[in-house]
């Protein structure tokens, strides 16, 4: 099959959960013997400017182009069997798929209004959701569907954990305010704030026990090797990929009571009400001063990481078979 993926942003320029998930799927398709090309059209996003260049990542050609160049590529192609898209590129991608008699696949990463509009307007032949939660939410608005969770390879992430209490992505909606408050209340505990790859990041006005780590593609060396506890006080998460990355090293996870994180971590994380600051302070303190409590929390996290990894491999196979059945 000749497969073309059209995205507003992609690796290596942006490394968020959506890009990591779709790249794992595309790698699986390429490994299965299919021709896969990624075309990035940043002009559909007002906040994104990328150089018009071409790179190769894990054997997949990735080309940044304008919408006019994208249309010319389609017009010059003999046969395109499947078009895959997500987020802001969906309308353009689905139109090109229909005009070139290709099947269209929409990848859904959240329950925002744009995702709903895309499902209604683009009429995908197959919809791939990143969680069961999302598929259940959109069930009445989609036809054929699969669930393919964002992948985490334990072998790539695993390291000897450190001692910092860590927050990844210093945004307001990711809980940077609670992170700052905990650092102020627990001045003898080292905290690590990791700058995320998107959105407005808060990197100033932290107490002296907070270290700021710039955005990094090497989470294993720069983040997990320094982390003893991961905080996830987010207001929303479609899935807890970063929690599973930490869990691969047996790092305990303390999270807001979010369905997306529960789907990733099951009973293996510690769940707290977001507004119960005393409970957050108490858990952080106990995990840093009670070795047996920390070890048990770490063992649960590690076991969950292995379970989800094996489950993901079967999901990849099932999703590839669903895509192949479209031809």
PDB file of C-alpha atoms in Angstrom:
ATOM      1  CA  UNK A   1       0.000   0.000   0.000  1.00  0.00           C
ATOM      2  CA  UNK A   2       1.067   3.574  -0.713  1.00  0.00           C
ATOM      3  CA  UNK A   3       0.343   5.564   2.447  1.00  0.00           C
ATOM      4  CA  UNK A   4       0.655   9.344   2.784  1.00  0.00           C
ATOM      5  CA  UNK A   5       0.353  11.010   6.183  1.00  0.00           C
ATOM      6  CA  UNK A   6      -0.426  14.733   6.335  1.00  0.00           C
ATOM      7  CA  UNK A   7       0.154  16.590   9.603  1.00  0.00           C
ATOM      8  CA  UNK A   8       0.406  20.233  10.740  1.00  0.00           C
ATOM      9  CA  UNK A   9       3.515  19.400  12.827  1.00  0.00           C
ATOM     10  CA  UNK A  10       5.645  16.323  13.254  1.00  0.00           C
ATOM     11  CA  UNK A  11       8.900  14.892  14.496  1.00  0.00           C
ATOM     12  CA  UNK A  12      11.635  16.058  14.775  1.00  0.00           C
ATOM     13  CA  UNK A  13      10.250  19.614  15.044  1.00  0.00           C
ATOM     14  CA  UNK A  14       7.616  18.784  17.628  1.00  0.00           C
ATOM     15  CA  UNK A  15       7.687  15.829  20.013  1.00  0.00           C
ATOM     16  CA  UNK A  16       4.364  15.652  21.829  1.00  0.00           C
ATOM     17  CA  UNK A  17       2.176  12.632  22.456  1.00  0.00           C
ATOM     18  CA  UNK A  18       0.274  12.966  19.161  1.00  0.00           C
ATOM     19  CA  UNK A  19       3.456  12.920  17.095  1.00  0.00           C
ATOM     20  CA  UNK A  20       5.053  10.080  19.063  1.00  0.00           C
ATOM     21  CA  UNK A  21       1.940   7.927  18.717  1.00  0.00           C
ATOM     22  CA  UNK A  22       1.478   8.458  14.985  1.00  0.00           C
ATOM     23  CA  UNK A  23       5.180   7.897  14.298  1.00  0.00           C
ATOM     24  CA  UNK A  24       5.012   4.523  16.054  1.00  0.00           C
ATOM     25  CA  UNK A  25       2.032   3.592  13.878  1.00  0.00           C
ATOM     26  CA  UNK A  26       3.759   4.721  10.681  1.00  0.00           C
ATOM     27  CA  UNK A  27       6.929   2.833  11.605  1.00  0.00           C
ATOM     28  CA  UNK A  28       4.829  -0.281  12.109  1.00  0.00           C
ATOM     29  CA  UNK A  29       3.251   0.162   8.683  1.00  0.00           C
ATOM     30  CA  UNK A  30       6.668   0.670   7.073  1.00  0.00           C
ATOM     31  CA  UNK A  31       8.039  -2.415   8.833  1.00  0.00           C
ATOM     32  CA  UNK A  32       5.060  -4.352   7.453  1.00  0.00           C
ATOM     33  CA  UNK A  33       6.280  -3.531   3.931  1.00  0.00           C
ATOM     34  CA  UNK A  34       4.130  -0.525   3.055  1.00  0.00           C
ATOM     35  CA  UNK A  35       5.355   2.696   1.423  1.00  0.00           C
ATOM     36  CA  UNK A  36       4.975   5.536   3.961  1.00  0.00           C
ATOM     37  CA  UNK A  37       5.613   9.256   3.458  1.00  0.00           C
ATOM     38  CA  UNK A  38       4.900  12.138   5.849  1.00  0.00           C
ATOM     39  CA  UNK A  39       4.031  15.595   4.484  1.00  0.00           C
ATOM     40  CA  UNK A  40       4.007  18.442   7.001  1.00  0.00           C
ATOM     41  CA  UNK A  41       1.966  21.580   6.212  1.00  0.00           C
ATOM     42  CA  UNK A  42       2.657  24.041   9.051  1.00  0.00           C
ATOM     43  CA  UNK A  43       0.761  26.870   7.336  1.00  0.00           C
ATOM     44  CA  UNK A  44      -2.524  25.421   8.634  1.00  0.00           C
ATOM     45  CA  UNK A  45      -1.308  26.594  12.063  1.00  0.00           C
ATOM     46  CA  UNK A  46      -0.912  30.333  12.559  1.00  0.00           C
ATOM     47  CA  UNK A  47       1.674  29.816  15.315  1.00  0.00           C
ATOM     48  CA  UNK A  48       3.978  27.493  13.372  1.00  0.00           C
ATOM     49  CA  UNK A  49       6.782  28.289  10.939  1.00  0.00           C
ATOM     50  CA  UNK A  50       9.118  25.539   9.722  1.00  0.00           C
ATOM     51  CA  UNK A  51      11.820  25.508   7.046  1.00  0.00           C
ATOM     52  CA  UNK A  52      10.825  23.849   3.788  1.00  0.00           C
ATOM     53  CA  UNK A  53      13.108  20.851   4.116  1.00  0.00           C
ATOM     54  CA  UNK A  54      13.119  17.068   3.990  1.00  0.00           C
ATOM     55  CA  UNK A  55      14.482  14.658   6.595  1.00  0.00           C
ATOM     56  CA  UNK A  56      14.517  10.887   7.110  1.00  0.00           C
ATOM     57  CA  UNK A  57      13.592   9.515  10.536  1.00  0.00           C
ATOM     58  CA  UNK A  58      13.559   5.787  11.267  1.00  0.00           C
ATOM     59  CA  UNK A  59      13.429   5.086   7.535  1.00  0.00           C
ATOM     60  CA  UNK A  60      10.416   7.360   6.924  1.00  0.00           C
ATOM     61  CA  UNK A  61      10.747  10.378   4.617  1.00  0.00           C
ATOM     62  CA  UNK A  62       9.326  13.552   6.182  1.00  0.00           C
ATOM     63  CA  UNK A  63       8.890  16.615   3.976  1.00  0.00           C
ATOM     64  CA  UNK A  64       7.775  20.112   5.007  1.00  0.00           C
ATOM     65  CA  UNK A  65       5.803  21.766   2.226  1.00  0.00           C
ATOM     66  CA  UNK A  66       3.203  24.382   1.422  1.00  0.00           C
ATOM     67  CA  UNK A  67      -0.392  23.427   0.694  1.00  0.00           C
ATOM     68  CA  UNK A  68       0.212  24.232  -2.977  1.00  0.00           C
ATOM     69  CA  UNK A  69       3.206  21.880  -3.039  1.00  0.00           C
ATOM     70  CA  UNK A  70       1.136  19.247  -1.234  1.00  0.00           C
ATOM     71  CA  UNK A  71      -1.539  19.374  -3.923  1.00  0.00           C
ATOM     72  CA  UNK A  72       1.122  19.129  -6.631  1.00  0.00           C
ATOM     73  CA  UNK A  73       2.592  16.037  -4.963  1.00  0.00           C
ATOM     74  CA  UNK A  74      -0.833  14.375  -4.989  1.00  0.00           C
ATOM     75  CA  UNK A  75      -1.512  15.361  -8.587  1.00  0.00           C
ATOM     76  CA  UNK A  76       1.837  13.883  -9.623  1.00  0.00           C
ATOM     77  CA  UNK A  77       1.352  10.575  -7.796  1.00  0.00           C
ATOM     78  CA  UNK A  78       0.204   7.546  -9.749  1.00  0.00           C
ATOM     79  CA  UNK A  79      -1.631   5.919  -6.891  1.00  0.00           C
ATOM     80  CA  UNK A  80      -2.231   6.752  -3.240  1.00  0.00           C
ATOM     81  CA  UNK A  81      -4.120   4.101  -1.324  1.00  0.00           C
ATOM     82  CA  UNK A  82      -4.489   5.622   2.144  1.00  0.00           C
ATOM     83  CA  UNK A  83      -4.258   9.134   3.595  1.00  0.00           C
ATOM     84  CA  UNK A  84      -3.773   9.547   7.359  1.00  0.00           C
ATOM     85  CA  UNK A  85      -4.141  12.845   9.204  1.00  0.00           C
ATOM     86  CA  UNK A  86      -4.868  14.468  12.532  1.00  0.00           C
ATOM     87  CA  UNK A  87      -5.458  17.790  14.266  1.00  0.00           C
ATOM     88  CA  UNK A  88      -5.373  20.899  12.059  1.00  0.00           C
ATOM     89  CA  UNK A  89      -4.540  19.164   8.770  1.00  0.00           C
ATOM     90  CA  UNK A  90      -7.613  16.946   8.636  1.00  0.00           C
ATOM     91  CA  UNK A  91      -9.791  19.031   6.323  1.00  0.00           C
ATOM     92  CA  UNK A  92      -7.111  19.415   3.657  1.00  0.00           C
ATOM     93  CA  UNK A  93      -6.062  15.769   3.942  1.00  0.00           C
ATOM     94  CA  UNK A  94      -9.574  14.338   3.692  1.00  0.00           C
ATOM     95  CA  UNK A  95     -10.366  16.491   0.654  1.00  0.00           C
ATOM     96  CA  UNK A  96      -7.234  15.244  -1.112  1.00  0.00           C
ATOM     97  CA  UNK A  97      -8.028  11.654  -0.201  1.00  0.00           C
ATOM     98  CA  UNK A  98     -11.538  11.872  -1.675  1.00  0.00           C
ATOM     99  CA  UNK A  99     -10.387  13.619  -4.859  1.00  0.00           C
ATOM    100  CA  UNK A 100      -7.743  10.928  -5.462  1.00  0.00           C
ATOM    101  CA  UNK A 101      -9.964   7.920  -4.582  1.00  0.00           C
ATOM    102  CA  UNK A 102      -7.913   7.082  -1.481  1.00  0.00           C
ATOM    103  CA  UNK A 103      -9.205   5.841   1.850  1.00  0.00           C
ATOM    104  CA  UNK A 104      -9.067   8.393   4.662  1.00  0.00           C
ATOM    105  CA  UNK A 105      -8.019   7.699   8.273  1.00  0.00           C
ATOM    106  CA  UNK A 106      -8.477  10.238  11.070  1.00  0.00           C
ATOM    107  CA  UNK A 107      -6.379   9.965  14.246  1.00  0.00           C
ATOM    108  CA  UNK A 108      -8.082  11.457  17.318  1.00  0.00           C
ATOM    109  CA  UNK A 109      -6.130  12.560  20.385  1.00  0.00           C
ATOM    110  CA  UNK A 110      -8.638  14.616  22.381  1.00  0.00           C
ATOM    111  CA  UNK A 111     -12.305  15.423  22.943  1.00  0.00           C
ATOM    112  CA  UNK A 112     -12.102  19.089  21.911  1.00  0.00           C
ATOM    113  CA  UNK A 113     -14.664  20.598  19.492  1.00  0.00           C
ATOM    114  CA  UNK A 114     -12.207  20.385  16.590  1.00  0.00           C
ATOM    115  CA  UNK A 115     -12.067  16.596  16.902  1.00  0.00           C
ATOM    116  CA  UNK A 116     -15.869  16.440  16.756  1.00  0.00           C
ATOM    117  CA  UNK A 117     -15.977  18.709  13.693  1.00  0.00           C
ATOM    118  CA  UNK A 118     -13.338  16.617  11.923  1.00  0.00           C
ATOM    119  CA  UNK A 119     -15.263  13.389  12.467  1.00  0.00           C
ATOM    120  CA  UNK A 120     -18.475  14.919  11.138  1.00  0.00           C
ATOM    121  CA  UNK A 121     -16.981  16.803   8.179  1.00  0.00           C
ATOM    122  CA  UNK A 122     -14.197  14.455   7.064  1.00  0.00           C
ATOM    123  CA  UNK A 123     -16.167  11.177   7.262  1.00  0.00           C
ATOM    124  CA  UNK A 124     -13.138   8.922   7.809  1.00  0.00           C
ATOM    125  CA  UNK A 125     -13.155   5.343   6.561  1.00  0.00           C
ATOM    126  CA  UNK A 126     -11.361   4.402   9.772  1.00  0.00           C
ATOM    127  CA  UNK A 127     -10.884   6.382  12.979  1.00  0.00           C
ATOM    128  CA  UNK A 128      -7.981   5.633  15.308  1.00  0.00           C
ATOM    129  CA  UNK A 129      -8.385   6.813  18.905  1.00  0.00           C
ATOM    130  CA  UNK A 130      -5.535   7.086  21.384  1.00  0.00           C
ATOM    131  CA  UNK A 131      -7.688   5.811  24.277  1.00  0.00           C
ATOM    132  CA  UNK A 132     -10.769   3.713  24.900  1.00  0.00           C
ATOM    133  CA  UNK A 133     -12.158   6.695  26.766  1.00  0.00           C
ATOM    134  CA  UNK A 134     -12.156   8.789  23.587  1.00  0.00           C
ATOM    135  CA  UNK A 135     -13.657   6.034  21.464  1.00  0.00           C
ATOM    136  CA  UNK A 136     -16.498   5.653  23.935  1.00  0.00           C
ATOM    137  CA  UNK A 137     -17.017   9.440  23.919  1.00  0.00           C
ATOM    138  CA  UNK A 138     -17.236   9.648  20.104  1.00  0.00           C
ATOM    139  CA  UNK A 139     -18.854   6.252  19.492  1.00  0.00           C
ATOM    140  CA  UNK A 140     -22.044   7.655  17.954  1.00  0.00           C
ATOM    141  CA  UNK A 141     -20.091   9.890  15.538  1.00  0.00           C
ATOM    142  CA  UNK A 142     -17.695   7.400  13.943  1.00  0.00           C
ATOM    143  CA  UNK A 143     -17.917   4.215  11.922  1.00  0.00           C
ATOM    144  CA  UNK A 144     -15.052   1.717  11.947  1.00  0.00           C
ATOM    145  CA  UNK A 145     -12.553   2.433  14.689  1.00  0.00           C
ATOM    146  CA  UNK A 146      -9.511   1.125  16.507  1.00  0.00           C
ATOM    147  CA  UNK A 147      -7.753   2.077  19.732  1.00  0.00           C
ATOM    148  CA  UNK A 148      -4.003   2.531  19.539  1.00  0.00           C
ATOM    149  CA  UNK A 149      -2.505   3.882  22.764  1.00  0.00           C
ATOM    150  CA  UNK A 150       0.577   6.128  22.654  1.00  0.00           C
ATOM    151  CA  UNK A 151       3.568   3.793  22.823  1.00  0.00           C
ATOM    152  CA  UNK A 152       6.218   3.685  25.516  1.00  0.00           C
ATOM    153  CA  UNK A 153       9.192   1.359  25.103  1.00  0.00           C
ATOM    154  CA  UNK A 154      10.432   0.470  28.605  1.00  0.00           C
ATOM    155  CA  UNK A 155      13.894  -0.477  27.336  1.00  0.00           C
ATOM    156  CA  UNK A 156      14.413   2.974  25.813  1.00  0.00           C
ATOM    157  CA  UNK A 157      13.191   4.897  28.878  1.00  0.00           C
ATOM    158  CA  UNK A 158      14.528   2.690  31.702  1.00  0.00           C
ATOM    159  CA  UNK A 159      17.373   4.005  33.856  1.00  0.00           C
ATOM    160  CA  UNK A 160      18.434   4.268  37.506  1.00  0.00           C
ATOM    161  CA  UNK A 161      16.066   6.787  39.017  1.00  0.00           C
ATOM    162  CA  UNK A 162      17.158   9.873  40.914  1.00  0.00           C
ATOM    163  CA  UNK A 163      15.821  11.922  43.812  1.00  0.00           C
ATOM    164  CA  UNK A 164      13.936  14.900  42.350  1.00  0.00           C
ATOM    165  CA  UNK A 165      10.184  15.459  42.429  1.00  0.00           C
ATOM    166  CA  UNK A 166       9.431  16.189  38.776  1.00  0.00           C
ATOM    167  CA  UNK A 167       6.802  17.946  36.682  1.00  0.00           C
ATOM    168  CA  UNK A 168       6.992  17.623  32.896  1.00  0.00           C
ATOM    169  CA  UNK A 169       5.521  20.546  30.921  1.00  0.00           C
ATOM    170  CA  UNK A 170       5.467  23.780  32.928  1.00  0.00           C
ATOM    171  CA  UNK A 171       2.057  24.971  31.796  1.00  0.00           C
ATOM    172  CA  UNK A 172      -0.778  26.252  33.915  1.00  0.00           C
ATOM    173  CA  UNK A 173      -3.088  23.448  32.763  1.00  0.00           C
ATOM    174  CA  UNK A 174      -0.415  20.846  33.574  1.00  0.00           C
ATOM    175  CA  UNK A 175      -0.293  21.954  37.212  1.00  0.00           C
ATOM    176  CA  UNK A 176       2.742  24.216  37.413  1.00  0.00           C
ATOM    177  CA  UNK A 177       1.021  26.214  40.172  1.00  0.00           C
ATOM    178  CA  UNK A 178       0.693  23.156  42.425  1.00  0.00           C
ATOM    179  CA  UNK A 179       4.274  22.158  41.566  1.00  0.00           C
ATOM    180  CA  UNK A 180       5.531  25.578  42.673  1.00  0.00           C
ATOM    181  CA  UNK A 181       3.457  25.424  45.853  1.00  0.00           C
ATOM    182  CA  UNK A 182       4.835  21.996  46.805  1.00  0.00           C
ATOM    183  CA  UNK A 183       8.411  23.166  46.219  1.00  0.00           C
ATOM    184  CA  UNK A 184       7.814  26.169  48.470  1.00  0.00           C
ATOM    185  CA  UNK A 185       6.298  24.014  51.234  1.00  0.00           C
ATOM    186  CA  UNK A 186       9.032  21.356  51.029  1.00  0.00           C
ATOM    187  CA  UNK A 187      12.279  23.348  50.766  1.00  0.00           C
ATOM    188  CA  UNK A 188      14.503  20.397  51.746  1.00  0.00           C
ATOM    189  CA  UNK A 189      13.336  18.254  48.790  1.00  0.00           C
ATOM    190  CA  UNK A 190      14.822  18.838  45.310  1.00  0.00           C
ATOM    191  CA  UNK A 191      12.305  19.519  42.528  1.00  0.00           C
ATOM    192  CA  UNK A 192      12.812  19.328  38.769  1.00  0.00           C
ATOM    193  CA  UNK A 193      10.696  21.314  36.300  1.00  0.00           C
ATOM    194  CA  UNK A 194      10.939  20.150  32.680  1.00  0.00           C
ATOM    195  CA  UNK A 195      10.087  22.601  29.913  1.00  0.00           C
ATOM    196  CA  UNK A 196       7.552  21.103  27.513  1.00  0.00           C
ATOM    197  CA  UNK A 197       7.585  21.199  23.736  1.00  0.00           C
ATOM    198  CA  UNK A 198       4.513  23.378  23.232  1.00  0.00           C
ATOM    199  CA  UNK A 199       2.428  26.088  24.853  1.00  0.00           C
ATOM    200  CA  UNK A 200       3.386  28.864  27.271  1.00  0.00           C
ATOM    201  CA  UNK A 201       5.931  27.572  29.786  1.00  0.00           C
ATOM    202  CA  UNK A 202       6.444  29.119  33.242  1.00  0.00           C
ATOM    203  CA  UNK A 203      10.154  29.016  34.073  1.00  0.00           C
ATOM    204  CA  UNK A 204      10.534  31.943  36.520  1.00  0.00           C
ATOM    205  CA  UNK A 205       9.783  32.678  40.188  1.00  0.00           C
ATOM    206  CA  UNK A 206      10.574  29.237  41.587  1.00  0.00           C
ATOM    207  CA  UNK A 207      12.262  28.661  44.968  1.00  0.00           C
ATOM    208  CA  UNK A 208      15.934  27.674  45.153  1.00  0.00           C
ATOM    209  CA  UNK A 209      15.196  23.936  45.463  1.00  0.00           C
ATOM    210  CA  UNK A 210      13.759  23.868  41.911  1.00  0.00           C
ATOM    211  CA  UNK A 211      15.973  23.054  38.932  1.00  0.00           C
ATOM    212  CA  UNK A 212      14.680  23.871  35.447  1.00  0.00           C
ATOM    213  CA  UNK A 213      15.477  21.428  32.647  1.00  0.00           C
ATOM    214  CA  UNK A 214      15.120  22.780  29.117  1.00  0.00           C
ATOM    215  CA  UNK A 215      13.008  20.871  26.612  1.00  0.00           C
ATOM    216  CA  UNK A 216      14.922  17.728  25.712  1.00  0.00           C
ATOM    217  CA  UNK A 217      14.527  14.727  23.405  1.00  0.00           C
ATOM    218  CA  UNK A 218      16.606  12.629  25.832  1.00  0.00           C
ATOM    219  CA  UNK A 219      14.162  12.101  28.682  1.00  0.00           C
ATOM    220  CA  UNK A 220      16.035   9.047  29.935  1.00  0.00           C
ATOM    221  CA  UNK A 221      19.301  10.882  30.670  1.00  0.00           C
ATOM    222  CA  UNK A 222      18.057  14.393  31.342  1.00  0.00           C
ATOM    223  CA  UNK A 223      14.873  13.662  33.282  1.00  0.00           C
ATOM    224  CA  UNK A 224      14.226  10.096  34.452  1.00  0.00           C
ATOM    225  CA  UNK A 225      17.772   9.551  35.765  1.00  0.00           C
ATOM    226  CA  UNK A 226      17.168  12.546  38.062  1.00  0.00           C
ATOM    227  CA  UNK A 227      13.566  11.773  39.054  1.00  0.00           C
ATOM    228  CA  UNK A 228      12.370   9.979  42.170  1.00  0.00           C
ATOM    229  CA  UNK A 229       8.679  10.964  42.001  1.00  0.00           C
ATOM    230  CA  UNK A 230       6.619  12.170  39.032  1.00  0.00           C
ATOM    231  CA  UNK A 231       3.776  14.622  39.622  1.00  0.00           C
ATOM    232  CA  UNK A 232       0.826  14.842  37.223  1.00  0.00           C
ATOM    233  CA  UNK A 233      -1.477  17.540  38.639  1.00  0.00           C
ATOM    234  CA  UNK A 234      -2.950  18.231  35.177  1.00  0.00           C
ATOM    235  CA  UNK A 235      -6.448  19.571  34.678  1.00  0.00           C
ATOM    236  CA  UNK A 236      -6.891  17.111  31.800  1.00  0.00           C
ATOM    237  CA  UNK A 237      -4.956  14.318  30.072  1.00  0.00           C
ATOM    238  CA  UNK A 238      -6.259  12.206  27.215  1.00  0.00           C
ATOM    239  CA  UNK A 239      -3.656   9.594  28.198  1.00  0.00           C
ATOM    240  CA  UNK A 240      -0.805   9.295  30.704  1.00  0.00           C
ATOM    241  CA  UNK A 241       2.120   8.610  28.361  1.00  0.00           C
ATOM    242  CA  UNK A 242       4.615  10.515  30.478  1.00  0.00           C
ATOM    243  CA  UNK A 243       3.498   8.492  33.505  1.00  0.00           C
ATOM    244  CA  UNK A 244       4.330   5.260  31.684  1.00  0.00           C
ATOM    245  CA  UNK A 245       7.719   6.647  30.653  1.00  0.00           C
ATOM    246  CA  UNK A 246       8.512   7.285  34.314  1.00  0.00           C
ATOM    247  CA  UNK A 247       7.041   3.940  35.362  1.00  0.00           C
ATOM    248  CA  UNK A 248       9.570   2.125  33.150  1.00  0.00           C
ATOM    249  CA  UNK A 249      12.216   3.087  35.725  1.00  0.00           C
ATOM    250  CA  UNK A 250      10.029   2.225  38.712  1.00  0.00           C
ATOM    251  CA  UNK A 251       9.318   5.896  39.440  1.00  0.00           C
ATOM    252  CA  UNK A 252       6.147   6.389  41.525  1.00  0.00           C
ATOM    253  CA  UNK A 253       3.474   8.563  39.907  1.00  0.00           C
ATOM    254  CA  UNK A 254       1.213  10.938  41.848  1.00  0.00           C
ATOM    255  CA  UNK A 255      -1.657  12.166  39.682  1.00  0.00           C
ATOM    256  CA  UNK A 256      -4.856  14.107  39.641  1.00  0.00           C
ATOM    257  CA  UNK A 257      -7.891  11.817  39.392  1.00  0.00           C
ATOM    258  CA  UNK A 258      -8.082  11.770  35.595  1.00  0.00           C
ATOM    259  CA  UNK A 259      -9.659   9.034  33.503  1.00  0.00           C
ATOM    260  CA  UNK A 260      -6.894   9.273  30.883  1.00  0.00           C
ATOM    261  CA  UNK A 261      -4.167   8.648  33.432  1.00  0.00           C
ATOM    262  CA  UNK A 262      -6.189   5.818  34.971  1.00  0.00           C
ATOM    263  CA  UNK A 263      -6.413   4.162  31.550  1.00  0.00           C
ATOM    264  CA  UNK A 264      -2.615   4.264  31.327  1.00  0.00           C
ATOM    265  CA  UNK A 265      -1.646   3.488  34.914  1.00  0.00           C
ATOM    266  CA  UNK A 266      -4.636   1.596  36.287  1.00  0.00           C
ATOM    267  CA  UNK A 267      -4.286   1.105  40.066  1.00  0.00           C
ATOM    268  CA  UNK A 268      -0.502   1.587  39.890  1.00  0.00           C
ATOM    269  CA  UNK A 269      -0.453   5.360  40.415  1.00  0.00           C
ATOM    270  CA  UNK A 270      -1.377   7.383  43.504  1.00  0.00           C
ATOM    271  CA  UNK A 271      -4.491   9.458  42.756  1.00  0.00           C
ATOM    272  CA  UNK A 272      -5.364  12.636  44.642  1.00  0.00           C
ATOM    273  CA  UNK A 273      -7.959  15.378  44.379  1.00  0.00           C
ATOM    274  CA  UNK A 274      -6.366  18.363  42.697  1.00  0.00           C
ATOM    275  CA  UNK A 275      -7.482  20.882  45.316  1.00  0.00           C
ATOM    276  CA  UNK A 276      -6.345  18.803  48.307  1.00  0.00           C
ATOM    277  CA  UNK A 277      -2.907  20.417  48.623  1.00  0.00           C
ATOM    278  CA  UNK A 278      -2.256  18.826  51.997  1.00  0.00           C
ATOM    279  CA  UNK A 279      -2.687  15.357  50.467  1.00  0.00           C
ATOM    280  CA  UNK A 280      -0.168  16.214  47.738  1.00  0.00           C
ATOM    281  CA  UNK A 281       2.332  17.527  50.280  1.00  0.00           C
ATOM    282  CA  UNK A 282       1.842  14.443  52.462  1.00  0.00           C
ATOM    283  CA  UNK A 283       2.350  11.987  49.596  1.00  0.00           C
ATOM    284  CA  UNK A 284       5.466  13.742  48.330  1.00  0.00           C
ATOM    285  CA  UNK A 285       6.926  13.771  51.832  1.00  0.00           C
ATOM    286  CA  UNK A 286       6.169  10.105  52.450  1.00  0.00           C
ATOM    287  CA  UNK A 287       7.576   8.978  49.092  1.00  0.00           C
ATOM    288  CA  UNK A 288      10.825  10.793  49.804  1.00  0.00           C
ATOM    289  CA  UNK A 289      11.319   9.727  53.445  1.00  0.00           C
ATOM    290  CA  UNK A 290       9.720   6.253  53.633  1.00  0.00           C
ATOM    291  CA  UNK A 291      11.897   3.826  51.594  1.00  0.00           C
ATOM    292  CA  UNK A 292       9.549   0.842  51.815  1.00  0.00           C
ATOM    293  CA  UNK A 293       6.523   2.899  50.763  1.00  0.00           C
ATOM    294  CA  UNK A 294       8.498   4.309  47.832  1.00  0.00           C
ATOM    295  CA  UNK A 295       9.758   0.868  46.781  1.00  0.00           C
ATOM    296  CA  UNK A 296       6.263  -0.613  46.783  1.00  0.00           C
ATOM    297  CA  UNK A 297       4.895   2.305  44.723  1.00  0.00           C
ATOM    298  CA  UNK A 298       7.826   1.884  42.346  1.00  0.00           C
ATOM    299  CA  UNK A 299       7.220  -1.866  41.981  1.00  0.00           C
ATOM    300  CA  UNK A 300       3.594  -1.263  41.028  1.00  0.00           C
ATOM    301  CA  UNK A 301       4.609   1.340  38.464  1.00  0.00           C
ATOM    302  CA  UNK A 302       7.245  -0.939  36.919  1.00  0.00           C
ATOM    303  CA  UNK A 303       4.825  -3.851  36.619  1.00  0.00           C
ATOM    304  CA  UNK A 304       2.263  -1.614  34.922  1.00  0.00           C
ATOM    305  CA  UNK A 305       4.881  -0.411  32.442  1.00  0.00           C
ATOM    306  CA  UNK A 306       5.638  -3.969  31.334  1.00  0.00           C
ATOM    307  CA  UNK A 307       1.962  -4.918  31.091  1.00  0.00           C
ATOM    308  CA  UNK A 308       1.081  -1.899  28.917  1.00  0.00           C
ATOM    309  CA  UNK A 309       4.108  -2.452  26.669  1.00  0.00           C
ATOM    310  CA  UNK A 310       3.022  -5.981  25.757  1.00  0.00           C
ATOM    311  CA  UNK A 311      -0.547  -4.817  25.270  1.00  0.00           C
ATOM    312  CA  UNK A 312       0.638  -2.068  22.925  1.00  0.00           C
ATOM    313  CA  UNK A 313       2.402  -4.548  20.645  1.00  0.00           C
ATOM    314  CA  UNK A 314      -0.862  -6.433  20.103  1.00  0.00           C
ATOM    315  CA  UNK A 315      -2.711  -3.140  19.484  1.00  0.00           C
ATOM    316  CA  UNK A 316      -0.178  -2.198  16.799  1.00  0.00           C
ATOM    317  CA  UNK A 317      -0.709  -5.487  14.974  1.00  0.00           C
ATOM    318  CA  UNK A 318      -4.491  -5.152  15.168  1.00  0.00           C
ATOM    319  CA  UNK A 319      -4.444  -1.537  13.929  1.00  0.00           C
ATOM    320  CA  UNK A 320      -2.167  -2.377  10.986  1.00  0.00           C
ATOM    321  CA  UNK A 321      -4.507  -5.196   9.981  1.00  0.00           C
ATOM    322  CA  UNK A 322      -7.468  -2.787  10.122  1.00  0.00           C
ATOM    323  CA  UNK A 323      -5.649  -0.324   7.831  1.00  0.00           C
ATOM    324  CA  UNK A 324      -4.639  -3.078   5.409  1.00  0.00           C
ATOM    325  CA  UNK A 325      -8.262  -4.219   5.186  1.00  0.00           C
ATOM    326  CA  UNK A 326      -9.207  -0.858   3.645  1.00  0.00           C
ATOM    327  CA  UNK A 327      -7.355  -1.665   0.418  1.00  0.00           C
TER     328      UNK A 327
END
